[in-house]
Amino acid sequence: MRNLDELPVALGGPPVRDPGSATRTPIITGADRSRVDSYLRAADFQPASQALSAPCEAEPLLLPVGSLGAEQEALSREFTQVHGNGANDFHSIPVSNGTRAIALALTAISAHARRLGLRKPVVGDNVIVPALTWSATATAALEKGFVPRLADVDEQTLCLDPSSVEALVDDRTFAIIAVHLYNRVADLGELKRIADERGIALIEDCAHAHGARYRGEPVGAIGTAGTFSLQASKTLTCGEGGMITTRDGLLAEQLCSLANCGRPCGDAIGIPAGNDRLPGLSAALARAQLDEFETRQAARTEVWRRLDDLATSLPGVDPFPAQPDVVAPTYKWAARYPREQWGGLSPDLLAQALTAELDVEVSRVYEPLNRSRLYQPAEDPLIGTVHGTDELDPSRYDCPVAARLYESVLVIEHAAALSDDFVESYAVAVRKVHEHAKRIAHSPTR
């Protein structure tokens, strides 16, 4: 590790950490290759409609039926053991990706709305999503015929602000999608209260929240359903994939059917559907990654805890406070970097400077959806045939907190937390860049 006295990389100095020295994720080991190789040697490529319901191992299945394939069933069982504390009423359904997980959850909940105590939805009903999230949270709802309404987020959690949600709820609101973002968890107590009082579904988008707990309960088990991503940047990955969780057994059967082209599954309602199965090869890799998840989770938890403690003493860094009653996920670590404390250095330049010092990705949070270049629903040529374009215009929503967070918050990739020396390296990098921030901001190369 370099000395604090040296210039930052942005001004021609050496980095705090040598290029190539950082841990990279996903970590693929011999165990991962062995599990995939075992799957390939088994050559178990029969169509899902012919798949046997017998599990890969002797334990009872937690999936309602065996229609998704033996490797997928084993993943379902093991995911439940880790994420649902092994609860018998916690069902995990593997699907093609996290975006489709949200769309499938909305379809299944719609099909069983009255049984669940919800109003049967119609096209044009609205779904409330946070302004600060990846665009897929909204586009998944849009795909199913819902109008996304953008709620502002809380200054301390980065997640849905319950008061903003209440201001948007009306008699056409079908669901609230609460996104657990970065290393934070949404206020599920208040959001569930709003949902229960109004007869609204609550879906937890847990793409960032593997392993998190809220008041002792696993995330993904508190709302009507939870959705997870297994995409390559997540703390549990198979390259691309997703998972849907629920405590409702019939809803789980419906989700199995929907993921499997609408084929019969227990008492599921027959609904035409496409192929959203997670491939067996991906399930095999996810199972191998899951074997190491709790060990890596513990390592990341400890490093982020140390970073929380140290960051309060660093110049220009304002870490977020701990959340009471929350066991945080270990996704990207977030903190505020007030621009006025960095000599006018922009968030983009600051992120670049820290990335160069640390050999890990430091980046801005998502661009709020009400101003996102990726979320422009009216650009879809078919949207106007279903909805009026005015009600879909994201710029109609005022989300000042999301805007402020976008201008001040940076996040550090979770791979950094798998290196024991990261906390000390981060401290040196922050002090170096902070000391020379004005020179970096006005450097002729910028």
Tab-separated table of C-alpha atoms in Angstrom:
chain	number	residue	atom	x	y	z
A	1	MET	CA	0.000	0.000	0.000
A	2	ARG	CA	1.324	3.441	-0.981
A	3	ASN	CA	1.975	6.392	1.289
A	4	LEU	CA	-0.410	9.262	1.861
A	5	ASP	CA	2.348	11.725	0.882
A	6	GLU	CA	2.256	10.664	-2.766
A	7	LEU	CA	0.114	12.373	-5.389
A	8	PRO	CA	-3.154	10.721	-6.415
A	9	VAL	CA	-3.345	8.871	-9.703
A	10	ALA	CA	-5.452	11.701	-11.149
A	11	LEU	CA	-2.376	13.961	-10.856
A	12	GLY	CA	0.166	11.413	-12.042
A	13	GLY	CA	0.957	9.648	-8.772
A	14	PRO	CA	0.948	5.903	-8.023
A	15	PRO	CA	-2.260	4.131	-6.915
A	16	VAL	CA	-2.891	3.041	-3.344
A	17	ARG	CA	-3.417	-0.502	-4.558
A	18	ASP	CA	-1.549	-1.962	-7.504
A	19	PRO	CA	-3.684	-2.703	-10.589
A	20	GLY	CA	-4.833	-6.306	-10.602
A	21	SER	CA	-4.390	-6.772	-6.855
A	22	ALA	CA	-8.071	-6.504	-5.919
A	23	THR	CA	-10.424	-9.448	-5.569
A	24	ARG	CA	-12.710	-9.879	-8.561
A	25	THR	CA	-16.218	-11.311	-8.484
A	26	PRO	CA	-17.798	-13.611	-9.261
A	27	ILE	CA	-15.189	-15.935	-7.790
A	28	ILE	CA	-15.177	-19.176	-9.780
A	29	THR	CA	-13.379	-22.024	-8.040
A	30	GLY	CA	-12.731	-25.688	-8.694
A	31	ALA	CA	-15.907	-26.478	-6.771
A	32	ASP	CA	-17.959	-24.393	-9.206
A	33	ARG	CA	-16.376	-26.131	-12.185
A	34	SER	CA	-16.892	-29.534	-10.574
A	35	ARG	CA	-20.598	-28.912	-9.967
A	36	VAL	CA	-21.109	-27.723	-13.543
A	37	ASP	CA	-19.067	-30.628	-14.892
A	38	SER	CA	-21.200	-33.080	-12.905
A	39	TYR	CA	-24.323	-31.597	-14.402
A	40	LEU	CA	-22.930	-31.795	-17.932
A	41	ARG	CA	-21.799	-35.404	-17.466
A	42	ALA	CA	-25.286	-36.318	-16.277
A	43	ALA	CA	-26.613	-34.953	-19.610
A	44	ASP	CA	-29.969	-34.315	-17.962
A	45	PHE	CA	-31.484	-32.288	-20.795
A	46	GLN	CA	-35.002	-33.791	-20.931
A	47	PRO	CA	-37.828	-31.285	-21.438
A	48	ALA	CA	-39.205	-29.858	-18.231
A	49	SER	CA	-42.606	-31.408	-19.039
A	50	GLN	CA	-40.979	-34.838	-18.678
A	51	ALA	CA	-38.793	-34.020	-15.671
A	52	LEU	CA	-39.197	-36.342	-12.715
A	53	SER	CA	-40.317	-34.938	-9.392
A	54	ALA	CA	-37.694	-36.907	-7.479
A	55	PRO	CA	-35.191	-34.585	-5.774
A	56	CYS	CA	-31.456	-34.763	-6.267
A	57	GLU	CA	-31.055	-35.567	-2.586
A	58	ALA	CA	-33.075	-37.322	0.101
A	59	GLU	CA	-34.618	-34.272	1.796
A	60	PRO	CA	-38.262	-33.356	1.105
A	61	LEU	CA	-38.889	-30.850	-1.656
A	62	LEU	CA	-39.942	-27.342	-0.815
A	63	LEU	CA	-41.099	-26.677	-4.367
A	64	PRO	CA	-44.726	-27.678	-4.867
A	65	VAL	CA	-43.972	-29.992	-7.813
A	66	GLY	CA	-41.071	-31.246	-9.847
A	67	SER	CA	-41.851	-29.487	-13.114
A	68	LEU	CA	-38.786	-27.257	-13.287
A	69	GLY	CA	-36.083	-29.938	-13.316
A	70	ALA	CA	-34.093	-31.770	-10.645
A	71	GLU	CA	-31.155	-29.328	-10.549
A	72	GLN	CA	-33.521	-26.386	-10.233
A	73	GLU	CA	-35.432	-28.120	-7.432
A	74	ALA	CA	-32.195	-28.696	-5.538
A	75	LEU	CA	-31.333	-25.009	-5.915
A	76	SER	CA	-34.794	-24.077	-4.669
A	77	ARG	CA	-34.341	-26.222	-1.573
A	78	GLU	CA	-30.849	-24.904	-0.838
A	79	PHE	CA	-31.794	-21.266	-1.462
A	80	THR	CA	-34.621	-21.671	1.053
A	81	GLN	CA	-32.252	-23.171	3.614
A	82	VAL	CA	-29.948	-20.142	3.393
A	83	HIS	CA	-32.326	-17.267	2.654
A	84	GLY	CA	-35.453	-18.505	4.403
A	85	ASN	CA	-33.775	-20.083	7.438
A	86	GLY	CA	-35.115	-23.432	6.226
A	87	ALA	CA	-38.737	-22.476	6.970
A	88	ASN	CA	-41.253	-24.961	5.553
A	89	ASP	CA	-43.552	-22.141	4.407
A	90	PHE	CA	-40.815	-20.269	2.537
A	91	HIS	CA	-40.936	-21.226	-1.146
A	92	SER	CA	-38.197	-20.354	-3.654
A	93	ILE	CA	-38.904	-20.596	-7.370
A	94	PRO	CA	-35.941	-20.241	-9.761
A	95	VAL	CA	-36.635	-18.229	-12.932
A	96	SER	CA	-34.792	-16.767	-15.900
A	97	ASN	CA	-33.749	-13.394	-14.404
A	98	GLY	CA	-34.637	-10.758	-11.822
A	99	THR	CA	-36.666	-8.576	-14.169
A	100	ARG	CA	-38.878	-11.463	-15.225
A	101	ALA	CA	-39.195	-12.405	-11.554
A	102	ILE	CA	-41.028	-9.107	-10.912
A	103	ALA	CA	-43.287	-9.545	-13.948
A	104	LEU	CA	-44.132	-13.134	-12.991
A	105	ALA	CA	-44.846	-12.128	-9.398
A	106	LEU	CA	-47.269	-9.445	-10.597
A	107	THR	CA	-49.021	-11.970	-12.860
A	108	ALA	CA	-49.343	-14.623	-10.164
A	109	ILE	CA	-50.587	-12.153	-7.546
A	110	SER	CA	-53.096	-10.741	-10.053
A	111	ALA	CA	-54.433	-14.240	-10.745
A	112	HIS	CA	-54.987	-14.858	-7.027
A	113	ALA	CA	-55.899	-11.320	-6.056
A	114	ARG	CA	-59.280	-11.999	-4.460
A	115	ARG	CA	-58.034	-14.984	-2.496
A	116	LEU	CA	-55.212	-12.794	-1.200
A	117	GLY	CA	-57.654	-10.071	-0.159
A	118	LEU	CA	-56.735	-7.776	-3.046
A	119	ARG	CA	-58.833	-6.083	-5.716
A	120	LYS	CA	-58.714	-7.806	-9.098
A	121	PRO	CA	-56.546	-5.519	-11.275
A	122	VAL	CA	-57.307	-4.215	-14.742
A	123	VAL	CA	-55.000	-2.766	-17.391
A	124	GLY	CA	-54.123	0.795	-16.448
A	125	ASP	CA	-54.020	0.232	-12.704
A	126	ASN	CA	-50.893	1.616	-11.108
A	127	VAL	CA	-47.934	0.136	-9.290
A	128	ILE	CA	-45.790	2.314	-7.038
A	129	VAL	CA	-42.018	2.006	-7.444
A	130	PRO	CA	-39.143	4.070	-6.043
A	131	ALA	CA	-37.628	6.752	-8.224
A	132	LEU	CA	-34.176	5.567	-7.167
A	133	THR	CA	-33.863	2.097	-8.660
A	134	TRP	CA	-32.774	0.271	-11.789
A	135	SER	CA	-35.229	0.832	-14.629
A	136	ALA	CA	-36.278	-2.842	-14.695
A	137	THR	CA	-38.329	-2.371	-11.523
A	138	ALA	CA	-40.645	-0.066	-13.451
A	139	THR	CA	-40.461	-1.709	-16.877
A	140	ALA	CA	-41.468	-5.095	-15.432
A	141	ALA	CA	-44.689	-3.490	-14.156
A	142	LEU	CA	-45.170	-1.632	-17.437
A	143	GLU	CA	-44.851	-4.893	-19.348
A	144	LYS	CA	-47.813	-6.350	-17.437
A	145	GLY	CA	-50.095	-3.417	-18.278
A	146	PHE	CA	-49.578	-1.395	-15.100
A	147	VAL	CA	-48.737	2.296	-14.924
A	148	PRO	CA	-45.632	2.828	-12.770
A	149	ARG	CA	-45.899	5.717	-10.315
A	150	LEU	CA	-42.586	7.048	-9.044
A	151	ALA	CA	-42.353	7.647	-5.299
A	152	ASP	CA	-39.505	9.512	-3.653
A	153	VAL	CA	-37.069	7.777	-1.332
A	154	ASP	CA	-35.988	8.249	2.254
A	155	GLU	CA	-32.874	10.338	2.904
A	156	GLN	CA	-31.370	7.754	5.268
A	157	THR	CA	-32.397	4.424	3.739
A	158	LEU	CA	-32.229	5.280	-0.009
A	159	CYS	CA	-35.394	3.151	-0.249
A	160	LEU	CA	-39.089	3.982	-0.620
A	161	ASP	CA	-40.321	6.798	1.596
A	162	PRO	CA	-43.629	5.583	3.104
A	163	SER	CA	-45.031	9.140	3.206
A	164	SER	CA	-44.367	9.562	-0.527
A	165	VAL	CA	-46.033	6.205	-1.172
A	166	GLU	CA	-49.133	7.214	0.792
A	167	ALA	CA	-49.421	10.407	-1.247
A	168	LEU	CA	-49.533	8.372	-4.488
A	169	VAL	CA	-51.870	5.546	-3.434
A	170	ASP	CA	-55.388	5.712	-4.843
A	171	ASP	CA	-58.208	3.295	-5.664
A	172	ARG	CA	-56.342	2.174	-8.814
A	173	THR	CA	-53.166	1.152	-6.956
A	174	PHE	CA	-52.581	-2.593	-7.162
A	175	ALA	CA	-49.071	-3.031	-5.747
A	176	ILE	CA	-46.101	-1.399	-4.068
A	177	ILE	CA	-42.659	-2.607	-5.126
A	178	ALA	CA	-40.203	-1.958	-2.303
A	179	VAL	CA	-36.602	-2.095	-3.518
A	180	HIS	CA	-33.899	-2.878	-0.970
A	181	LEU	CA	-31.108	-0.765	-2.419
A	182	TYR	CA	-27.336	-1.094	-2.119
A	183	ASN	CA	-26.525	-1.885	1.529
A	184	ARG	CA	-29.903	-0.682	2.860
A	185	VAL	CA	-33.322	-2.214	3.574
A	186	ALA	CA	-36.700	-0.516	2.996
A	187	ASP	CA	-39.006	0.358	5.904
A	188	LEU	CA	-41.045	-2.804	5.536
A	189	GLY	CA	-43.008	-2.204	8.724
A	190	GLU	CA	-44.558	1.011	7.429
A	191	LEU	CA	-44.870	-0.170	3.844
A	192	LYS	CA	-46.627	-3.362	4.919
A	193	ARG	CA	-48.991	-1.317	7.089
A	194	ILE	CA	-49.920	0.845	4.090
A	195	ALA	CA	-50.364	-2.216	1.874
A	196	ASP	CA	-52.457	-4.167	4.386
A	197	GLU	CA	-54.706	-1.221	5.242
A	198	ARG	CA	-55.413	-0.468	1.573
A	199	GLY	CA	-55.613	-4.040	0.257
A	200	ILE	CA	-52.511	-3.582	-1.879
A	201	ALA	CA	-49.885	-6.191	-2.736
A	202	LEU	CA	-46.356	-5.621	-1.423
A	203	ILE	CA	-43.535	-7.014	-3.552
A	204	GLU	CA	-39.973	-6.881	-2.260
A	205	ASP	CA	-37.335	-6.355	-4.952
A	206	CYS	CA	-34.387	-8.061	-3.244
A	207	ALA	CA	-31.941	-7.951	-6.152
A	208	HIS	CA	-29.388	-6.223	-3.874
A	209	ALA	CA	-30.447	-7.897	-0.649
A	210	HIS	CA	-29.273	-11.495	-0.490
A	211	GLY	CA	-28.956	-12.522	3.146
A	212	ALA	CA	-30.652	-9.454	4.636
A	213	ARG	CA	-33.054	-9.621	7.590
A	214	TYR	CA	-35.715	-7.193	8.809
A	215	ARG	CA	-36.794	-7.562	12.456
A	216	GLY	CA	-35.575	-11.136	12.412
A	217	GLU	CA	-37.438	-12.082	9.224
A	218	PRO	CA	-35.666	-12.760	5.916
A	219	VAL	CA	-36.319	-10.183	3.219
A	220	GLY	CA	-38.453	-11.655	0.484
A	221	ALA	CA	-40.699	-13.302	3.087
A	222	ILE	CA	-42.430	-10.213	4.474
A	223	GLY	CA	-44.351	-8.977	1.438
A	224	THR	CA	-46.738	-10.945	-0.753
A	225	ALA	CA	-43.700	-12.073	-2.749
A	226	GLY	CA	-40.004	-11.303	-3.060
A	227	THR	CA	-37.796	-11.243	-6.144
A	228	PHE	CA	-34.056	-11.817	-6.338
A	229	SER	CA	-31.492	-11.415	-9.103
A	230	LEU	CA	-28.678	-13.898	-9.764
A	231	GLN	CA	-27.063	-11.646	-12.380
A	232	ALA	CA	-23.277	-11.500	-12.573
A	233	SER	CA	-22.804	-8.381	-10.425
A	234	LYS	CA	-24.806	-9.733	-7.464
A	235	THR	CA	-23.451	-11.340	-4.290
A	236	LEU	CA	-25.025	-14.639	-5.356
A	237	THR	CA	-24.785	-15.287	-9.068
A	238	CYS	CA	-25.031	-17.834	-11.839
A	239	GLY	CA	-24.234	-15.305	-14.568
A	240	GLU	CA	-27.905	-14.571	-15.220
A	241	GLY	CA	-30.952	-15.795	-13.337
A	242	GLY	CA	-33.566	-14.947	-10.754
A	243	MET	CA	-35.576	-16.274	-7.833
A	244	ILE	CA	-39.083	-15.572	-6.559
A	245	THR	CA	-39.961	-16.216	-2.916
A	246	THR	CA	-43.288	-16.378	-1.130
A	247	ARG	CA	-44.870	-17.874	1.973
A	248	ASP	CA	-48.072	-18.694	0.066
A	249	GLY	CA	-48.033	-22.270	-1.214
A	250	LEU	CA	-50.648	-21.785	-3.928
A	251	LEU	CA	-48.881	-18.657	-5.163
A	252	ALA	CA	-45.689	-20.722	-5.367
A	253	GLU	CA	-47.491	-23.297	-7.517
A	254	GLN	CA	-48.762	-20.535	-9.776
A	255	LEU	CA	-45.251	-19.154	-10.162
A	256	CYS	CA	-43.938	-22.609	-11.067
A	257	SER	CA	-46.594	-22.907	-13.754
A	258	LEU	CA	-45.932	-19.424	-15.144
A	259	ALA	CA	-42.181	-20.050	-15.312
A	260	ASN	CA	-42.802	-23.305	-17.169
A	261	CYS	CA	-44.900	-22.183	-20.165
A	262	GLY	CA	-48.144	-22.411	-18.190
A	263	ARG	CA	-47.913	-26.168	-17.682
A	264	PRO	CA	-50.037	-27.626	-14.857
A	265	CYS	CA	-48.536	-27.281	-11.411
A	266	GLY	CA	-50.545	-28.368	-8.388
A	267	ASP	CA	-53.673	-26.228	-8.078
A	268	ALA	CA	-52.343	-23.377	-10.214
A	269	ILE	CA	-54.755	-21.597	-12.523
A	270	GLY	CA	-54.102	-22.348	-16.192
A	271	ILE	CA	-52.620	-19.142	-17.644
A	272	PRO	CA	-50.825	-18.935	-21.012
A	273	ALA	CA	-47.175	-18.194	-20.316
A	274	GLY	CA	-43.736	-18.329	-21.847
A	275	ASN	CA	-40.516	-20.072	-20.911
A	276	ASP	CA	-38.981	-18.412	-17.865
A	277	ARG	CA	-37.245	-21.484	-16.481
A	278	LEU	CA	-33.749	-21.099	-15.092
A	279	PRO	CA	-31.560	-23.456	-17.166
A	280	GLY	CA	-30.199	-26.478	-15.336
A	281	LEU	CA	-26.634	-25.452	-16.141
A	282	SER	CA	-27.224	-22.074	-14.471
A	283	ALA	CA	-28.857	-23.775	-11.494
A	284	ALA	CA	-25.783	-25.978	-11.072
A	285	LEU	CA	-23.503	-22.923	-10.957
A	286	ALA	CA	-25.839	-21.114	-8.558
A	287	ARG	CA	-25.778	-24.126	-6.211
A	288	ALA	CA	-21.995	-24.087	-6.156
A	289	GLN	CA	-21.941	-20.341	-5.488
A	290	LEU	CA	-24.517	-20.839	-2.734
A	291	ASP	CA	-22.161	-23.272	-0.997
A	292	GLU	CA	-19.765	-20.364	-0.372
A	293	PHE	CA	-22.359	-17.640	0.121
A	294	GLU	CA	-22.548	-17.611	3.925
A	295	THR	CA	-18.749	-17.646	4.310
A	296	ARG	CA	-18.353	-14.748	1.876
A	297	GLN	CA	-21.311	-12.959	3.417
A	298	ALA	CA	-19.663	-13.078	6.847
A	299	ALA	CA	-16.411	-11.709	5.405
A	300	ARG	CA	-18.186	-8.855	3.624
A	301	THR	CA	-20.254	-8.049	6.712
A	302	GLU	CA	-17.127	-7.638	8.818
A	303	VAL	CA	-15.312	-5.454	6.273
A	304	TRP	CA	-18.343	-3.184	5.747
A	305	ARG	CA	-18.757	-2.910	9.546
A	306	ARG	CA	-15.155	-1.780	9.874
A	307	LEU	CA	-15.645	0.660	7.017
A	308	ASP	CA	-18.767	2.084	8.704
A	309	ASP	CA	-16.732	2.681	11.847
A	310	LEU	CA	-13.726	4.258	10.107
A	311	ALA	CA	-15.594	6.367	7.551
A	312	THR	CA	-16.981	8.741	10.185
A	313	SER	CA	-13.444	10.015	10.791
A	314	LEU	CA	-12.563	10.583	7.134
A	315	PRO	CA	-12.733	13.994	5.432
A	316	GLY	CA	-15.595	14.504	2.999
A	317	VAL	CA	-17.316	11.177	3.759
A	318	ASP	CA	-20.737	10.963	5.392
A	319	PRO	CA	-21.651	7.288	5.919
A	320	PHE	CA	-25.254	6.247	6.368
A	321	PRO	CA	-26.320	5.363	9.914
A	322	ALA	CA	-26.959	1.785	10.949
A	323	GLN	CA	-30.561	0.639	10.550
A	324	PRO	CA	-32.120	-0.616	13.795
A	325	ASP	CA	-33.527	-4.150	13.631
A	326	VAL	CA	-31.878	-4.756	10.258
A	327	VAL	CA	-29.239	-7.308	9.344
A	328	ALA	CA	-27.966	-5.540	6.268
A	329	PRO	CA	-27.194	-7.174	2.958
A	330	THR	CA	-23.610	-6.928	1.782
A	331	TYR	CA	-24.072	-5.447	-1.646
A	332	LYS	CA	-22.414	-2.162	-2.618
A	333	TRP	CA	-21.422	0.070	0.308
A	334	ALA	CA	-22.885	3.562	0.030
A	335	ALA	CA	-21.900	6.912	1.554
A	336	ARG	CA	-22.445	10.588	0.860
A	337	TYR	CA	-19.579	12.705	-0.467
A	338	PRO	CA	-20.893	16.298	-0.177
A	339	ARG	CA	-19.585	18.173	-3.225
A	340	GLU	CA	-18.867	21.342	-1.243
A	341	GLN	CA	-16.344	19.357	0.812
A	342	TRP	CA	-14.479	18.174	-2.288
A	343	GLY	CA	-13.358	21.461	-3.784
A	344	GLY	CA	-16.038	21.378	-6.457
A	345	LEU	CA	-14.974	17.931	-7.687
A	346	SER	CA	-17.954	16.409	-9.510
A	347	PRO	CA	-19.349	13.026	-8.426
A	348	ASP	CA	-18.178	11.453	-11.690
A	349	LEU	CA	-14.603	12.734	-11.321
A	350	LEU	CA	-14.497	11.748	-7.663
A	351	ALA	CA	-15.691	8.246	-8.501
A	352	GLN	CA	-13.034	7.970	-11.217
A	353	ALA	CA	-10.304	9.204	-8.855
A	354	LEU	CA	-11.189	6.707	-6.122
A	355	THR	CA	-11.542	3.863	-8.623
A	356	ALA	CA	-8.049	4.563	-9.937
A	357	GLU	CA	-6.605	4.515	-6.411
A	358	LEU	CA	-8.363	1.384	-5.180
A	359	ASP	CA	-8.547	-0.900	-8.237
A	360	VAL	CA	-12.254	-1.506	-7.491
A	361	GLU	CA	-15.314	0.091	-9.023
A	362	VAL	CA	-16.572	3.215	-7.273
A	363	SER	CA	-19.659	4.594	-8.993
A	364	ARG	CA	-22.697	6.802	-8.625
A	365	VAL	CA	-26.088	5.465	-7.574
A	366	TYR	CA	-28.746	4.876	-10.196
A	367	GLU	CA	-29.964	7.895	-12.080
A	368	PRO	CA	-33.494	8.610	-10.750
A	369	LEU	CA	-36.182	7.234	-13.050
A	370	ASN	CA	-37.904	10.591	-13.437
A	371	ARG	CA	-34.814	11.765	-15.346
A	372	SER	CA	-33.275	8.476	-16.508
A	373	ARG	CA	-32.205	8.054	-20.106
A	374	LEU	CA	-33.025	4.335	-19.814
A	375	TYR	CA	-36.592	4.829	-18.628
A	376	GLN	CA	-38.551	6.566	-21.379
A	377	PRO	CA	-41.797	4.550	-21.712
A	378	ALA	CA	-43.248	6.713	-24.491
A	379	GLU	CA	-40.425	5.584	-26.792
A	380	ASP	CA	-42.031	2.122	-26.963
A	381	PRO	CA	-44.188	2.248	-30.123
A	382	LEU	CA	-46.890	0.030	-28.579
A	383	ILE	CA	-47.239	1.818	-25.233
A	384	GLY	CA	-49.579	4.445	-26.641
A	385	THR	CA	-52.025	1.715	-27.688
A	386	VAL	CA	-52.400	0.675	-24.033
A	387	HIS	CA	-51.809	3.840	-22.020
A	388	GLY	CA	-51.916	7.544	-22.677
A	389	THR	CA	-48.359	8.829	-22.899
A	390	ASP	CA	-48.988	11.704	-20.467
A	391	GLU	CA	-49.598	9.424	-17.483
A	392	LEU	CA	-46.428	7.492	-18.262
A	393	ASP	CA	-44.183	10.565	-18.495
A	394	PRO	CA	-41.608	10.010	-15.703
A	395	SER	CA	-40.748	13.719	-15.570
A	396	ARG	CA	-44.183	14.458	-14.091
A	397	TYR	CA	-42.973	13.132	-10.730
A	398	ASP	CA	-41.063	15.369	-8.343
A	399	CYS	CA	-38.537	13.337	-6.363
A	400	PRO	CA	-36.127	15.816	-4.753
A	401	VAL	CA	-34.538	13.371	-2.301
A	402	ALA	CA	-33.658	10.922	-5.076
A	403	ALA	CA	-32.134	13.832	-7.006
A	404	ARG	CA	-30.014	14.920	-4.021
A	405	LEU	CA	-28.799	11.394	-3.403
A	406	TYR	CA	-27.828	11.012	-7.039
A	407	GLU	CA	-25.679	14.126	-6.755
A	408	SER	CA	-23.915	13.120	-3.540
A	409	VAL	CA	-23.810	9.328	-3.032
A	410	LEU	CA	-21.144	6.963	-4.328
A	411	VAL	CA	-21.108	3.182	-3.940
A	412	ILE	CA	-18.260	0.669	-3.752
A	413	GLU	CA	-18.568	-2.750	-5.365
A	414	HIS	CA	-19.026	-5.670	-2.966
A	415	ALA	CA	-15.910	-7.449	-4.250
A	416	ALA	CA	-13.885	-4.900	-2.277
A	417	ALA	CA	-15.222	-6.367	0.962
A	418	LEU	CA	-13.535	-9.691	0.234
A	419	SER	CA	-10.090	-8.101	0.745
A	420	ASP	CA	-9.018	-7.697	4.369
A	421	ASP	CA	-6.840	-4.676	3.581
A	422	PHE	CA	-9.552	-2.707	1.822
A	423	VAL	CA	-10.632	-0.518	4.757
A	424	GLU	CA	-7.124	0.811	5.347
A	425	SER	CA	-6.562	1.296	1.611
A	426	TYR	CA	-9.822	3.201	1.307
A	427	ALA	CA	-8.810	5.559	4.116
A	428	VAL	CA	-5.522	6.390	2.396
A	429	ALA	CA	-7.237	6.883	-0.968
A	430	VAL	CA	-9.887	9.212	0.452
A	431	ARG	CA	-7.314	11.367	2.237
A	432	LYS	CA	-5.088	11.565	-0.855
A	433	VAL	CA	-7.890	12.555	-3.192
A	434	HIS	CA	-9.456	14.930	-0.671
A	435	GLU	CA	-6.172	16.771	-0.111
A	436	HIS	CA	-5.748	17.355	-3.855
A	437	ALA	CA	-9.433	17.652	-4.828
A	438	LYS	CA	-9.236	21.240	-6.064
A	439	ARG	CA	-6.223	20.489	-8.249
A	440	ILE	CA	-7.979	17.432	-9.702
A	441	ALA	CA	-11.145	19.447	-10.403
A	442	HIS	CA	-9.154	22.104	-12.275
A	443	SER	CA	-6.585	19.829	-13.896
A	444	PRO	CA	-6.166	20.664	-17.615
A	445	THR	CA	-6.530	16.957	-18.415
A	446	ARG	CA	-10.081	16.996	-17.033
